[in-house]
Structures are given as structure tokens and as C-alpha cells.
Coordinates of C-alpha atoms in Angstrom, one line a residue:
M953 CA -0.1 0.3 0.2
K954 CA 3.3 2.3 1.0
K955 CA 4.7 1.6 -1.9
K956 CA 1.5 2.4 -4.7
K957 CA 0.6 5.7 -2.9
M958 CA 4.4 6.6 -3.0
I959 CA 3.9 5.7 -7.8
L960 CA 0.7 7.6 -7.5
T961 CA 2.6 11.1 -5.6
A962 CA 5.1 10.7 -8.3
L963 CA 2.9 10.3 -11.0
K964 CA 0.4 13.1 -9.8
D965 CA -0.5 15.7 -12.7
T966 CA 1.8 13.6 -15.2
K967 CA -1.4 12.6 -17.0
K968 CA -0.7 14.4 -20.7
Y969 CA 2.1 12.8 -20.5
I970 CA 1.7 9.5 -20.1
L971 CA -0.9 9.8 -22.7
I972 CA 1.7 11.3 -25.5
I973 CA 3.9 9.4 -24.7
P974 CA 3.0 6.4 -25.8
I975 CA 1.8 7.8 -29.2
L976 CA 5.2 9.1 -29.9
S977 CA 6.1 5.9 -29.4
A978 CA 4.6 4.0 -31.3
I979 CA 4.7 6.3 -34.1
I980 CA 8.6 6.1 -34.1
T981 CA 8.8 2.8 -33.4
C982 CA 6.5 2.6 -36.9
L983 CA 8.6 4.7 -38.6
K984 CA 11.4 3.2 -37.6
L985 CA 10.6 -0.1 -38.7
Q986 CA 10.0 1.4 -41.9
I987 CA 13.0 1.7 -43.0
P988 CA 13.8 -2.0 -43.1
M989 CA 10.6 -2.4 -45.2
C990 CA 12.2 -0.1 -48.4
I991 CA 15.4 -2.5 -48.3
K992 CA 12.8 -5.2 -49.1
Y993 CA 10.5 -2.6 -51.6
G994 CA 14.0 -2.2 -53.1
I995 CA 14.4 -5.7 -53.5
D996 CA 11.1 -6.7 -54.5
G997 CA 10.3 -4.1 -56.8
I998 CA 13.6 -2.9 -58.3
A999 CA 15.7 -6.1 -58.3
F1000 CA 12.9 -7.9 -58.9
D1001 CA 10.6 -5.9 -61.0
D1002 CA 7.7 -6.7 -58.6
T1003 CA 6.2 -3.2 -57.8
N1004 CA 2.2 -5.7 -56.6
V1005 CA 4.5 -5.3 -53.3
V1006 CA 5.3 -1.6 -53.3
P1007 CA 2.4 0.7 -51.6
N1008 CA 0.6 2.4 -54.1
F1009 CA 2.2 6.4 -52.4
L1010 CA 5.7 4.9 -54.0
A1011 CA 4.8 2.8 -56.7
K1012 CA 2.8 5.8 -58.6
W1013 CA 6.3 7.4 -58.7
F1014 CA 8.5 4.3 -60.1
S1015 CA 9.0 4.3 -64.1
E1016 CA 11.0 1.9 -66.1
E1017 CA 13.5 3.3 -65.6
P1018 CA 15.9 1.5 -62.5
L1019 CA 17.2 5.1 -61.6
Q1020 CA 14.5 6.9 -60.7
N1021 CA 13.0 4.2 -58.8
I1022 CA 16.0 3.6 -56.6
L1023 CA 16.2 7.6 -56.3
V1024 CA 12.0 7.3 -55.4
I1025 CA 13.1 4.9 -52.6
S1026 CA 16.1 6.8 -51.5
V1027 CA 14.3 10.1 -51.3
Y1028 CA 11.5 7.9 -48.8
L1029 CA 14.3 6.9 -46.8
L1030 CA 15.6 10.3 -46.0
I1031 CA 11.3 11.5 -45.1
L1032 CA 11.8 8.7 -42.9
Y1033 CA 15.1 9.6 -41.0
L1034 CA 13.9 13.6 -40.9
C1035 CA 10.4 12.1 -39.4
V1036 CA 12.5 9.8 -37.0
S1037 CA 14.9 13.3 -36.0
G1038 CA 12.2 15.3 -35.4
I1039 CA 9.9 13.3 -33.5
S1040 CA 12.4 11.5 -31.6
Y1041 CA 13.6 14.9 -30.5
I1042 CA 9.8 15.9 -29.6
G1043 CA 9.4 12.3 -27.9
D1044 CA 12.8 13.5 -25.4
K1045 CA 11.2 16.7 -24.7
I1046 CA 8.3 15.3 -23.1
S1047 CA 9.9 11.9 -21.4
S1048 CA 12.0 15.0 -20.2
K1049 CA 9.4 17.2 -18.8
F1050 CA 7.6 14.1 -17.4
T1051 CA 10.6 12.9 -15.8
L1052 CA 11.3 16.5 -14.1
K1053 CA 7.4 16.0 -12.9
V1054 CA 7.7 13.0 -11.4
N1055 CA 11.4 14.4 -9.4
Y1056 CA 9.4 17.7 -8.2
N1057 CA 6.6 15.7 -7.2
V1058 CA 9.1 12.7 -5.3
R1059 CA 11.2 15.5 -3.5
M1060 CA 7.8 17.4 -2.4
S1061 CA 6.5 14.2 -1.0
I1062 CA 9.4 13.8 0.9
F1063 CA 10.3 17.2 2.5
K1064 CA 6.3 17.4 3.5
H1065 CA 7.1 14.3 4.9
I1066 CA 10.1 15.6 7.6
Q1067 CA 8.1 19.1 7.8
K1068 CA 5.2 16.6 9.9
L1069 CA 7.1 14.5 11.2
E1070 CA 7.3 15.2 15.9
Y1071 CA 9.9 16.6 17.5
Q1072 CA 11.5 13.4 19.0
S1073 CA 11.3 11.2 15.6
Y1074 CA 12.8 14.4 14.1
Y1075 CA 16.1 14.3 16.0
S1076 CA 16.0 10.2 16.1
Y1077 CA 16.5 10.4 12.4
D1078 CA 20.2 10.3 10.5
K1079 CA 20.5 14.3 8.9
N1080 CA 23.0 13.2 6.0
E1081 CA 20.5 10.2 5.1
M1082 CA 16.8 12.7 5.1
L1083 CA 19.0 15.0 3.0
Q1084 CA 20.3 12.0 0.8
R1085 CA 16.6 11.9 0.3
I1086 CA 15.6 14.2 -0.7
R1087 CA 18.5 15.1 -3.0
D1088 CA 19.4 11.7 -4.5
D1089 CA 16.4 9.3 -4.2
A1090 CA 14.0 11.9 -6.8
T1091 CA 16.3 11.4 -9.0
K1092 CA 16.5 7.8 -9.1
F1093 CA 13.0 7.1 -8.6
S1094 CA 12.0 9.7 -11.8
D1095 CA 14.7 8.0 -13.6
F1096 CA 13.7 4.6 -12.9
F1097 CA 10.1 5.7 -14.2
Q1098 CA 11.7 7.2 -17.7
T1099 CA 13.8 4.1 -18.0
S1100 CA 11.4 1.6 -17.3
L1101 CA 8.5 3.5 -19.4
N1102 CA 11.0 3.5 -22.5
L1103 CA 12.4 0.7 -21.8
I1104 CA 8.2 -1.3 -22.0
L1105 CA 6.8 1.0 -25.2
D1106 CA 9.8 0.5 -27.3
S1107 CA 9.6 -3.7 -26.1
F1108 CA 5.9 -3.9 -27.0
F1109 CA 5.4 -1.3 -29.7
I1110 CA 8.6 -3.5 -32.1
A1111 CA 6.9 -6.9 -31.3
F1112 CA 3.8 -5.5 -32.3
Y1113 CA 5.0 -4.3 -35.4
V1114 CA 7.5 -6.4 -36.4
I1115 CA 4.4 -9.3 -35.2
Y1116 CA 2.3 -8.0 -37.4
Q1117 CA 4.5 -7.4 -40.5
G1118 CA 5.6 -10.9 -40.2
M1119 CA 2.5 -12.4 -40.1
Q1120 CA 2.3 -10.8 -44.0
L1121 CA 5.5 -12.7 -45.1
N1122 CA 6.0 -15.9 -43.4
I1123 CA 3.9 -17.7 -41.0
E1124 CA 7.0 -20.0 -40.0
I1125 CA 9.8 -17.4 -39.4
T1126 CA 6.6 -15.3 -37.2
I1127 CA 6.0 -18.5 -34.8
Y1128 CA 9.6 -18.3 -33.7
I1129 CA 9.3 -14.6 -33.8
I1130 CA 6.2 -14.6 -31.3
I1131 CA 8.1 -17.6 -29.0
S1132 CA 11.8 -15.4 -28.5
V1133 CA 10.0 -12.3 -28.0
G1134 CA 7.8 -14.9 -25.4
A1135 CA 10.7 -15.6 -24.2
I1136 CA 11.9 -11.9 -23.6
L1137 CA 8.9 -11.2 -22.2
I1138 CA 9.1 -13.7 -19.5
F1139 CA 12.7 -13.5 -18.3
G1140 CA 12.3 -9.7 -18.7
I1141 CA 8.9 -10.2 -15.7
W1142 CA 12.1 -12.4 -13.9
Y1143 CA 14.3 -9.4 -13.8
F1144 CA 12.4 -6.5 -13.2
K1145 CA 11.1 -8.8 -9.5
K1146 CA 15.0 -9.6 -8.9
L1147 CA 16.4 -5.9 -9.8
G1148 CA 14.2 -3.9 -6.8
P1149 CA 15.3 -6.1 -3.9
K1150 CA 18.8 -5.7 -5.5
I1151 CA 19.0 -1.9 -6.0
G1152 CA 17.6 -1.5 -2.4
Q1153 CA 20.0 -3.6 -0.8
M1154 CA 22.4 -1.7 -3.0
V1155 CA 20.9 1.7 -1.4
R1156 CA 20.9 0.8 2.1
S1157 CA 24.2 -0.1 2.1
N1158 CA 25.3 2.8 0.8
R1159 CA 23.0 5.0 3.2
K1160 CA 25.1 2.8 5.8
L1161 CA 28.7 3.8 4.3
L1162 CA 28.2 7.3 3.8
A1163 CA 26.8 7.5 6.9
K1164 CA 29.6 6.7 8.7
T1165 CA 32.1 8.7 6.0
N1166 CA 30.5 11.4 7.7
Y1167 CA 30.0 9.9 11.1
S1168 CA 33.9 9.9 11.1
V1169 CA 34.6 12.7 9.8
N1170 CA 32.3 15.3 12.1
N1171 CA 33.6 13.3 15.1
F1172 CA 37.4 13.3 14.6
K1173 CA 38.0 14.9 17.3
M1174 CA 36.6 12.4 19.7
I1175 CA 37.8 9.5 17.6
R1176 CA 40.6 10.4 18.3
M1177 CA 40.3 11.3 21.8
F1178 CA 39.0 8.3 22.7
N1179 CA 41.6 6.4 20.6
K1180 CA 39.2 4.2 18.4
Q1181 CA 40.7 4.8 14.7
E1182 CA 41.2 1.1 14.8
S1183 CA 37.5 0.2 15.4
E1184 CA 36.0 2.9 13.3
I1185 CA 38.1 1.6 10.1
N1186 CA 37.2 -1.7 10.8
E1187 CA 33.1 -0.9 11.2
Y1188 CA 33.7 1.2 7.5
D1189 CA 35.9 -1.9 6.0
N1190 CA 32.7 -4.2 6.9
L1191 CA 30.6 -1.5 5.6
N1192 CA 33.0 -1.8 2.6
E1193 CA 32.8 -4.7 2.1
N1194 CA 29.0 -4.6 2.3
Y1195 CA 28.3 -2.0 -0.3
I1196 CA 30.6 -3.5 -2.6
E1197 CA 29.0 -7.0 -2.2
S1198 CA 25.4 -5.3 -3.0
R1199 CA 26.9 -4.2 -5.9
R1200 CA 28.4 -7.1 -7.3
R1201 CA 25.3 -8.5 -7.1
F1202 CA 22.9 -5.6 -8.8
I1203 CA 25.7 -5.5 -11.7
N1204 CA 26.1 -10.0 -11.9
L1205 CA 22.9 -9.5 -12.7
V1206 CA 22.3 -7.2 -15.0
L1207 CA 25.7 -8.7 -17.3
F1208 CA 23.2 -12.2 -16.5
H1209 CA 19.9 -10.2 -18.0
E1210 CA 22.3 -9.1 -20.6
I1211 CA 24.1 -12.3 -21.9
I1212 CA 20.5 -14.4 -21.9
T1213 CA 18.5 -11.5 -24.5
D1214 CA 21.2 -10.9 -26.4
H1215 CA 21.8 -14.6 -26.9
I1216 CA 18.4 -15.3 -27.9
Q1217 CA 18.8 -12.3 -30.2
Y1218 CA 21.5 -13.6 -31.1
L1219 CA 19.5 -16.8 -31.9
A1220 CA 17.2 -15.4 -34.2
S1221 CA 19.7 -14.8 -37.5
P1222 CA 20.4 -18.4 -37.9
I1223 CA 17.3 -20.1 -37.0
I1224 CA 15.3 -17.4 -39.5
F1225 CA 18.4 -18.6 -41.8
M1226 CA 17.4 -21.9 -41.6
I1227 CA 14.2 -22.1 -41.1
G1228 CA 14.1 -19.7 -44.4
G1229 CA 16.1 -22.1 -46.2
M1230 CA 14.2 -25.6 -45.5
L1231 CA 11.2 -23.4 -46.8
V1232 CA 12.9 -22.9 -49.8
I1233 CA 14.3 -26.9 -50.2
K1234 CA 10.7 -27.8 -50.1
R1235 CA 9.8 -25.2 -52.7
R1236 CA 7.3 -23.8 -50.0
A1237 CA 8.6 -20.1 -49.9
N1238 CA 11.1 -18.2 -52.6
T1239 CA 14.6 -17.0 -51.8
R1240 CA 13.3 -13.3 -52.4
L1241 CA 11.0 -13.7 -49.8
S1242 CA 13.0 -15.9 -47.3
Y1243 CA 15.4 -12.6 -47.9
S1244 CA 12.8 -9.8 -47.4
T1245 CA 11.4 -12.1 -44.0
C1246 CA 15.1 -12.2 -42.9

């Protein structure tokens, strides 16, 4: 309940951003996936002289002269790149405003909470920890929101468009794409469940380390007076080891996620080549269609 309330507080007055960002993400993804489709138009429409696969708005500019057709495809590609660049710029600006708004909401929420603390509670908290939470936690929270939102939207729309386009080209390869995307999504859900606790451990160990550092610096004379340097060094050493261990576990989890997802993606080319090759041999597809599908 507490976590849900914090998320709702962070997303206060961000409805317009949450509505616009997915729309822009869908448009950008659609445009980006039109770029490899231009290769298909070039292969089918120019190399194999099959204008039936070329969209009507492009085919009407085609002629018997291959050079003109190449120029048409090139101009279309240039327009696509310009559109992607312009819409990406607008999307980045809106995404930045969304991140800043979340950052603002979290900072205000933490500051208001501190102002409402009881007198005794206020003095029982570490002041450095409160300052760090106002300064750092809001940034981490807003950055996590932005990264997660972009990752989810990009993954969803890419999978949707690729599967939609693939169904029109080759059903066997599209089934493989659906399976591989599903595997990545399932693994991604597991990853995010594991990621939260790992980040929490790292933040807590970092806070303890910073608190010990500040205590040692601010109480340097008292530590020397009571000859407690050795015990302070030992305590700091233990806290430092805990922090490094939490960082190591976090890095290992991130690397494990990256290597699994990368290997699933690397397998795509040889498996698609194998399926496409078998279909060509069985004369259920031609080489041109297989290349376009890849």
C-alpha cells in the first residue's frame, strides 16, 4: 500500500505525459520499422521488378527506369529519417518534462513528510540520510520511471509491428519471433522482480557507508581522543565490503539479463536462415521472400 501510494504521488499531474509518450513511441517505432521495409521494396520492386509489393503511394512514382526508382526509395528513406529525428526530439522533450515532474513530486512528498515528523522522531533520524533522500532518491525514482516506461513501450510496439508485418510475409518465421519475444518478456518480468530488491540492498548499504563516512569526519577529534581509530576503520571496512557485495550482486544480475537476452537475439539470424532455407528447399517459399522476411 505504501509503495502504491508513493507511485501515485510521483505520477501526480502527469496524465498528459502518460497519454502522449505512448502515442509518440508508437509513431517512432512504426517509422523506424519502415526503414528495413524500404530494403524489401528495393529488392522486390527494383531488383525483381515486382511493383505489386510496393505501396501505392511509392509505386505511382516508379517508372521503367531503375535509376528513378532508386531515387524514389532514397528520397522516401530520407523523409523517414527526418520524421524519426523530429518526432524523437519532441518525444525526448516530453519524456524529460515527465521525468522532471516525477522528480518534483517525489522531492515535495519527501520534504512534506519531514515537515510533519514529530519533534522526537526528527531528532532520531540521521540528518545526512534525510538530506540524501531529498537530493538523490527523487532522481533515482524519476530516472527509473523514465527508463522502465521507455523500455516497456519500445518492446511492446516493436514486438507488435514486427509480428504484424511478419504474419504477412512468413507464418513459420513469425511463430519463432513470437516464441523468442515471449521468452524475452517472461525473462524480463523475472528480471524486474529480482532487480528491485537488489537496488534496495545497494541503496541501503550505500546510505550506511555514507553515514559512517560523515560520522568519522564530523567526530574526528572525539575518535582520536578515545583512541577509536582502529574500531572505526574496522566498521567502515565491513560497511564497505557490504556495499561492494551489494554492487557485485546488482552488476551480476544486470549482466546475466543482458547476456541471456543478447543470446536470444543472436539466435534469431541462424534460426530464421535455417527455417527460410528449409522452406526454399521444400519450395514453400522463394529466396526473395525469405530474404525479405529476414
